Amino acid sequence: MIDKVHIPPLKTQGIKTKLVPWIARYAAVDAGTVWVEPFMGSGVVGLNLAPKRAIFSDTNIHLIDFYRAIQNGELTAAGCRKFLESEGARLKSRGGDYFYEVRDRFNESHDPYDFLFLNRSCFNGLMRFNRQHRYNVPYGHNDNRFSKAYVTKIVNQVDYVQEKIAESDWKFLAMRYEDAIATAPSNSFIYCDPPYIGLTSTYYDTWDEEKEKGLHDSLMESGCKFMVSSWSHNDYRSNELIGTLWSDCHVSYADHAYIVNGKHKPVVEVLLTNYVPE
Ligand SMILES: C[S@@+](CC[C@H](N)C(=O)[O-])C[C@H]1O[C@@H](n2cnc3c(N)ncnc32)[C@H](O)[C@@H]1O
């Protein structure tokens, strides 16, 4: 049972913060399970479930590198405070020009500290890349973004992750979901949160029906228990694949405000499982 959801240091569209307690309740995990999460995103789900053993992966190498940097001590809570205080002061005096300077710098060096800075001062907490995989989110237009209180909040978020990583056996891998599922140990529970088919949201990679079918088939072949986050319908449309491609799965419904491009859109969320949740 999860009462308090810890917010991760990185934001991304489609972040599941509000759904974590629901997902945790429906997940079929015990002490010996390996938690496998092939669409890690911000990591909010696994970081809060905090399993002893986990394999987190995503095709977005920058997300994975960020968590790896925490794991190997390259990025620390104390280092973040120092970095965000000094870079925040530069942002305050130079505004958007400085944001774009850091953005150019990040697109050359891929430094995880720069990634955090950009993610927390960009427009709407988006995580978007162009076809050349260059980060291209515009400035959030708040020169005083890194106030003392805000820096402390981020530092505490990094501190929580640092602590969880230190006490767990977790791997962070940059790879496609097919490889993550194919290499999952037999005692894995696989939680998938792919980009929502039919709802426009840009991530590091595109998502289409062929990929969704590939996901369904590789999960079925895995022999593991799995759970997939998806959507059923909103006021205007419905996700046909729930009744076709996923018809061999159990569907559990929830209701909440889903965030796409910063706007709240009521979408009925579902969890698709190859077991009947207790
Ligand atoms: C909906 S987001 C996951 C959000 C995450 N559950 C959270 O709460 O923050 C989907 C993620 O899938 C990743 N992704 C897109 N295509 C992928 C693929 N083919 N294989 C693995 N990851 C992929 C994106 O980079 C993105 O981070």
PDB file of N, CA, C and O in Angstrom, residues 85-123:
ATOM      1  N   GLU A  85      22.231  25.898  -7.792  1.00  0.00           N
ATOM      2  CA  GLU A  85      22.381  27.248  -7.222  1.00  0.00           C
ATOM      3  C   GLU A  85      23.203  28.127  -8.160  1.00  0.00           C
ATOM      4  O   GLU A  85      22.819  29.259  -8.462  1.00  0.00           O
ATOM      5  N   SER A  86      24.311  27.592  -8.657  1.00  0.00           N
ATOM      6  CA  SER A  86      25.164  28.446  -9.497  1.00  0.00           C
ATOM      7  C   SER A  86      24.540  28.647 -10.887  1.00  0.00           C
ATOM      8  O   SER A  86      24.495  29.772 -11.403  1.00  0.00           O
ATOM      9  N   GLU A  87      23.987  27.571 -11.473  1.00  0.00           N
ATOM     10  CA  GLU A  87      23.383  27.727 -12.808  1.00  0.00           C
ATOM     11  C   GLU A  87      22.084  28.544 -12.712  1.00  0.00           C
ATOM     12  O   GLU A  87      21.731  29.281 -13.626  1.00  0.00           O
ATOM     13  N   GLY A  88      21.374  28.361 -11.572  1.00  0.00           N
ATOM     14  CA  GLY A  88      20.140  29.123 -11.351  1.00  0.00           C
ATOM     15  C   GLY A  88      20.429  30.623 -11.294  1.00  0.00           C
ATOM     16  O   GLY A  88      19.648  31.442 -11.790  1.00  0.00           O
ATOM     17  N   ALA A  89      21.565  30.987 -10.685  1.00  0.00           N
ATOM     18  CA  ALA A  89      21.932  32.414 -10.596  1.00  0.00           C
ATOM     19  C   ALA A  89      22.233  32.948 -12.002  1.00  0.00           C
ATOM     20  O   ALA A  89      21.866  34.085 -12.351  1.00  0.00           O
ATOM     21  N   ARG A  90      22.853  32.139 -12.839  1.00  0.00           N
ATOM     22  CA  ARG A  90      23.137  32.566 -14.228  1.00  0.00           C
ATOM     23  C   ARG A  90      21.836  32.729 -15.002  1.00  0.00           C
ATOM     24  O   ARG A  90      21.672  33.665 -15.780  1.00  0.00           O
ATOM     25  N   LEU A  91      20.893  31.795 -14.767  1.00  0.00           N
ATOM     26  CA  LEU A  91      19.598  31.882 -15.454  1.00  0.00           C
ATOM     27  C   LEU A  91      18.873  33.165 -15.029  1.00  0.00           C
ATOM     28  O   LEU A  91      18.277  33.857 -15.856  1.00  0.00           O
ATOM     29  N   LYS A  92      18.977  33.472 -13.749  1.00  0.00           N
ATOM     30  CA  LYS A  92      18.297  34.662 -13.224  1.00  0.00           C
ATOM     31  C   LYS A  92      18.828  35.929 -13.889  1.00  0.00           C
ATOM     32  O   LYS A  92      18.065  36.833 -14.213  1.00  0.00           O
ATOM     33  N   SER A  93      20.133  35.969 -14.101  1.00  0.00           N
ATOM     34  CA  SER A  93      20.662  37.206 -14.694  1.00  0.00           C
ATOM     35  C   SER A  93      20.597  37.203 -16.225  1.00  0.00           C
ATOM     36  O   SER A  93      20.469  38.257 -16.827  1.00  0.00           O
ATOM     37  N   ARG A  94      20.603  36.043 -16.867  1.00  0.00           N
ATOM     38  CA  ARG A  94      20.644  36.054 -18.343  1.00  0.00           C
ATOM     39  C   ARG A  94      19.393  35.491 -19.013  1.00  0.00           C
ATOM     40  O   ARG A  94      19.268  35.525 -20.246  1.00  0.00           O
ATOM     41  N   GLY A  95      18.474  34.892 -18.225  1.00  0.00           N
ATOM     42  CA  GLY A  95      17.183  34.429 -18.752  1.00  0.00           C
ATOM     43  C   GLY A  95      17.302  33.412 -19.878  1.00  0.00           C
ATOM     44  O   GLY A  95      18.168  32.545 -19.877  1.00  0.00           O
ATOM     45  N   GLY A  96      16.403  33.554 -20.863  1.00  0.00           N
ATOM     46  CA  GLY A  96      16.300  32.597 -21.971  1.00  0.00           C
ATOM     47  C   GLY A  96      17.622  32.345 -22.689  1.00  0.00           C
ATOM     48  O   GLY A  96      17.896  31.214 -23.098  1.00  0.00           O
ATOM     49  N   ASP A  97      18.448  33.379 -22.849  1.00  0.00           N
ATOM     50  CA  ASP A  97      19.734  33.199 -23.548  1.00  0.00           C
ATOM     51  C   ASP A  97      20.549  32.120 -22.861  1.00  0.00           C
ATOM     52  O   ASP A  97      21.191  31.308 -23.513  1.00  0.00           O
ATOM     53  N   TYR A  98      20.484  32.134 -21.522  1.00  0.00           N
ATOM     54  CA  TYR A  98      21.291  31.152 -20.800  1.00  0.00           C
ATOM     55  C   TYR A  98      20.689  29.758 -20.939  1.00  0.00           C
ATOM     56  O   TYR A  98      21.409  28.768 -21.115  1.00  0.00           O
ATOM     57  N   PHE A  99      19.346  29.662 -20.876  1.00  0.00           N
ATOM     58  CA  PHE A  99      18.688  28.362 -21.063  1.00  0.00           C
ATOM     59  C   PHE A  99      19.140  27.735 -22.389  1.00  0.00           C
ATOM     60  O   PHE A  99      19.518  26.561 -22.447  1.00  0.00           O
ATOM     61  N   TYR A 100      19.117  28.554 -23.457  1.00  0.00           N
ATOM     62  CA  TYR A 100      19.479  28.001 -24.777  1.00  0.00           C
ATOM     63  C   TYR A 100      20.969  27.669 -24.868  1.00  0.00           C
ATOM     64  O   TYR A 100      21.356  26.762 -25.601  1.00  0.00           O
ATOM     65  N   GLU A 101      21.778  28.390 -24.102  1.00  0.00           N
ATOM     66  CA  GLU A 101      23.210  28.056 -24.070  1.00  0.00           C
ATOM     67  C   GLU A 101      23.410  26.670 -23.432  1.00  0.00           C
ATOM     68  O   GLU A 101      24.161  25.841 -23.938  1.00  0.00           O
ATOM     69  N   VAL A 102      22.673  26.439 -22.324  1.00  0.00           N
ATOM     70  CA  VAL A 102      22.786  25.130 -21.652  1.00  0.00           C
ATOM     71  C   VAL A 102      22.209  24.045 -22.557  1.00  0.00           C
ATOM     72  O   VAL A 102      22.744  22.934 -22.643  1.00  0.00           O
ATOM     73  N   ARG A 103      21.131  24.378 -23.273  1.00  0.00           N
ATOM     74  CA  ARG A 103      20.523  23.383 -24.167  1.00  0.00           C
ATOM     75  C   ARG A 103      21.518  22.958 -25.259  1.00  0.00           C
ATOM     76  O   ARG A 103      21.682  21.774 -25.542  1.00  0.00           O
ATOM     77  N   ASP A 104      22.222  23.936 -25.839  1.00  0.00           N
ATOM     78  CA  ASP A 104      23.252  23.615 -26.854  1.00  0.00           C
ATOM     79  C   ASP A 104      24.363  22.766 -26.238  1.00  0.00           C
ATOM     80  O   ASP A 104      24.829  21.802 -26.834  1.00  0.00           O
ATOM     81  N   ARG A 105      24.753  23.166 -25.033  1.00  0.00           N
ATOM     82  CA  ARG A 105      25.831  22.448 -24.336  1.00  0.00           C
ATOM     83  C   ARG A 105      25.414  21.004 -24.090  1.00  0.00           C
ATOM     84  O   ARG A 105      26.165  20.066 -24.340  1.00  0.00           O
ATOM     85  N   PHE A 106      24.160  20.822 -23.622  1.00  0.00           N
ATOM     86  CA  PHE A 106      23.672  19.463 -23.345  1.00  0.00           C
ATOM     87  C   PHE A 106      23.639  18.621 -24.627  1.00  0.00           C
ATOM     88  O   PHE A 106      24.002  17.437 -24.612  1.00  0.00           O
ATOM     89  N   ASN A 107      23.223  19.232 -25.723  1.00  0.00           N
ATOM     90  CA  ASN A 107      23.116  18.466 -26.973  1.00  0.00           C
ATOM     91  C   ASN A 107      24.487  18.045 -27.521  1.00  0.00           C
ATOM     92  O   ASN A 107      24.566  17.185 -28.387  1.00  0.00           O
ATOM     93  N   GLU A 108      25.548  18.643 -27.002  1.00  0.00           N
ATOM     94  CA  GLU A 108      26.896  18.200 -27.370  1.00  0.00           C
ATOM     95  C   GLU A 108      27.462  17.210 -26.350  1.00  0.00           C
ATOM     96  O   GLU A 108      27.969  16.172 -26.690  1.00  0.00           O
ATOM     97  N   SER A 109      27.322  17.549 -25.045  1.00  0.00           N
ATOM     98  CA  SER A 109      28.033  16.765 -24.018  1.00  0.00           C
ATOM     99  C   SER A 109      27.170  15.722 -23.307  1.00  0.00           C
ATOM    100  O   SER A 109      27.689  14.794 -22.711  1.00  0.00           O
ATOM    101  N   HIS A 110      25.810  15.919 -23.331  1.00  0.00           N
ATOM    102  CA  HIS A 110      24.868  15.002 -22.666  1.00  0.00           C
ATOM    103  C   HIS A 110      25.126  14.867 -21.176  1.00  0.00           C
ATOM    104  O   HIS A 110      24.975  13.788 -20.595  1.00  0.00           O
ATOM    105  N   ASP A 111      25.483  15.966 -20.552  1.00  0.00           N
ATOM    106  CA  ASP A 111      25.767  15.960 -19.118  1.00  0.00           C
ATOM    107  C   ASP A 111      24.463  15.812 -18.312  1.00  0.00           C
ATOM    108  O   ASP A 111      23.507  16.552 -18.544  1.00  0.00           O
ATOM    109  N   PRO A 112      24.407  14.856 -17.354  1.00  0.00           N
ATOM    110  CA  PRO A 112      23.157  14.649 -16.607  1.00  0.00           C
ATOM    111  C   PRO A 112      22.739  15.852 -15.748  1.00  0.00           C
ATOM    112  O   PRO A 112      21.544  16.066 -15.522  1.00  0.00           O
ATOM    113  N   TYR A 113      23.709  16.627 -15.263  1.00  0.00           N
ATOM    114  CA  TYR A 113      23.344  17.835 -14.501  1.00  0.00           C
ATOM    115  C   TYR A 113      22.638  18.843 -15.419  1.00  0.00           C
ATOM    116  O   TYR A 113      21.654  19.469 -15.037  1.00  0.00           O
ATOM    117  N   ASP A 114      23.150  18.994 -16.633  1.00  0.00           N
ATOM    118  CA  ASP A 114      22.498  19.909 -17.585  1.00  0.00           C
ATOM    119  C   ASP A 114      21.094  19.415 -17.917  1.00  0.00           C
ATOM    120  O   ASP A 114      20.164  20.205 -18.074  1.00  0.00           O
ATOM    121  N   PHE A 115      20.953  18.094 -18.026  1.00  0.00           N
ATOM    122  CA  PHE A 115      19.658  17.514 -18.353  1.00  0.00           C
ATOM    123  C   PHE A 115      18.633  17.869 -17.270  1.00  0.00           C
ATOM    124  O   PHE A 115      17.498  18.255 -17.552  1.00  0.00           O
ATOM    125  N   LEU A 116      19.045  17.762 -16.023  1.00  0.00           N
ATOM    126  CA  LEU A 116      18.173  18.105 -14.898  1.00  0.00           C
ATOM    127  C   LEU A 116      17.804  19.590 -14.937  1.00  0.00           C
ATOM    128  O   LEU A 116      16.638  19.966 -14.790  1.00  0.00           O
ATOM    129  N   PHE A 117      18.803  20.420 -15.163  1.00  0.00           N
ATOM    130  CA  PHE A 117      18.583  21.872 -15.235  1.00  0.00           C
ATOM    131  C   PHE A 117      17.540  22.195 -16.317  1.00  0.00           C
ATOM    132  O   PHE A 117      16.600  22.960 -16.096  1.00  0.00           O
ATOM    133  N   LEU A 118      17.713  21.596 -17.490  1.00  0.00           N
ATOM    134  CA  LEU A 118      16.807  21.877 -18.617  1.00  0.00           C
ATOM    135  C   LEU A 118      15.414  21.353 -18.316  1.00  0.00           C
ATOM    136  O   LEU A 118      14.409  22.039 -18.543  1.00  0.00           O
ATOM    137  N   ASN A 119      15.358  20.132 -17.798  1.00  0.00           N
ATOM    138  CA  ASN A 119      14.068  19.508 -17.525  1.00  0.00           C
ATOM    139  C   ASN A 119      13.258  20.310 -16.515  1.00  0.00           C
ATOM    140  O   ASN A 119      12.028  20.351 -16.584  1.00  0.00           O
ATOM    141  N   ARG A 120      13.945  20.973 -15.582  1.00  0.00           N
ATOM    142  CA  ARG A 120      13.223  21.689 -14.542  1.00  0.00           C
ATOM    143  C   ARG A 120      13.051  23.175 -14.847  1.00  0.00           C
ATOM    144  O   ARG A 120      12.459  23.896 -14.044  1.00  0.00           O
ATOM    145  N   SER A 121      13.557  23.648 -15.987  1.00  0.00           N
ATOM    146  CA  SER A 121      13.341  25.069 -16.312  1.00  0.00           C
ATOM    147  C   SER A 121      12.736  25.236 -17.701  1.00  0.00           C
ATOM    148  O   SER A 121      12.514  26.356 -18.158  1.00  0.00           O
ATOM    149  N   CYS A 122      12.421  24.112 -18.369  1.00  0.00           N
ATOM    150  CA  CYS A 122      11.870  24.200 -19.729  1.00  0.00           C
ATOM    151  C   CYS A 122      10.375  24.438 -19.688  1.00  0.00           C
ATOM    152  O   CYS A 122       9.761  24.493 -18.615  1.00  0.00           O
ATOM    153  N   PHE A 123       9.782  24.519 -20.836  1.00  0.00           N
ATOM    154  CA  PHE A 123       8.349  24.747 -20.959  1.00  0.00           C
ATOM    155  C   PHE A 123       7.577  23.513 -20.502  1.00  0.00           C
ATOM    156  O   PHE A 123       7.747  22.423 -21.056  1.00  0.00           O
TER     157      PHE A 123
END
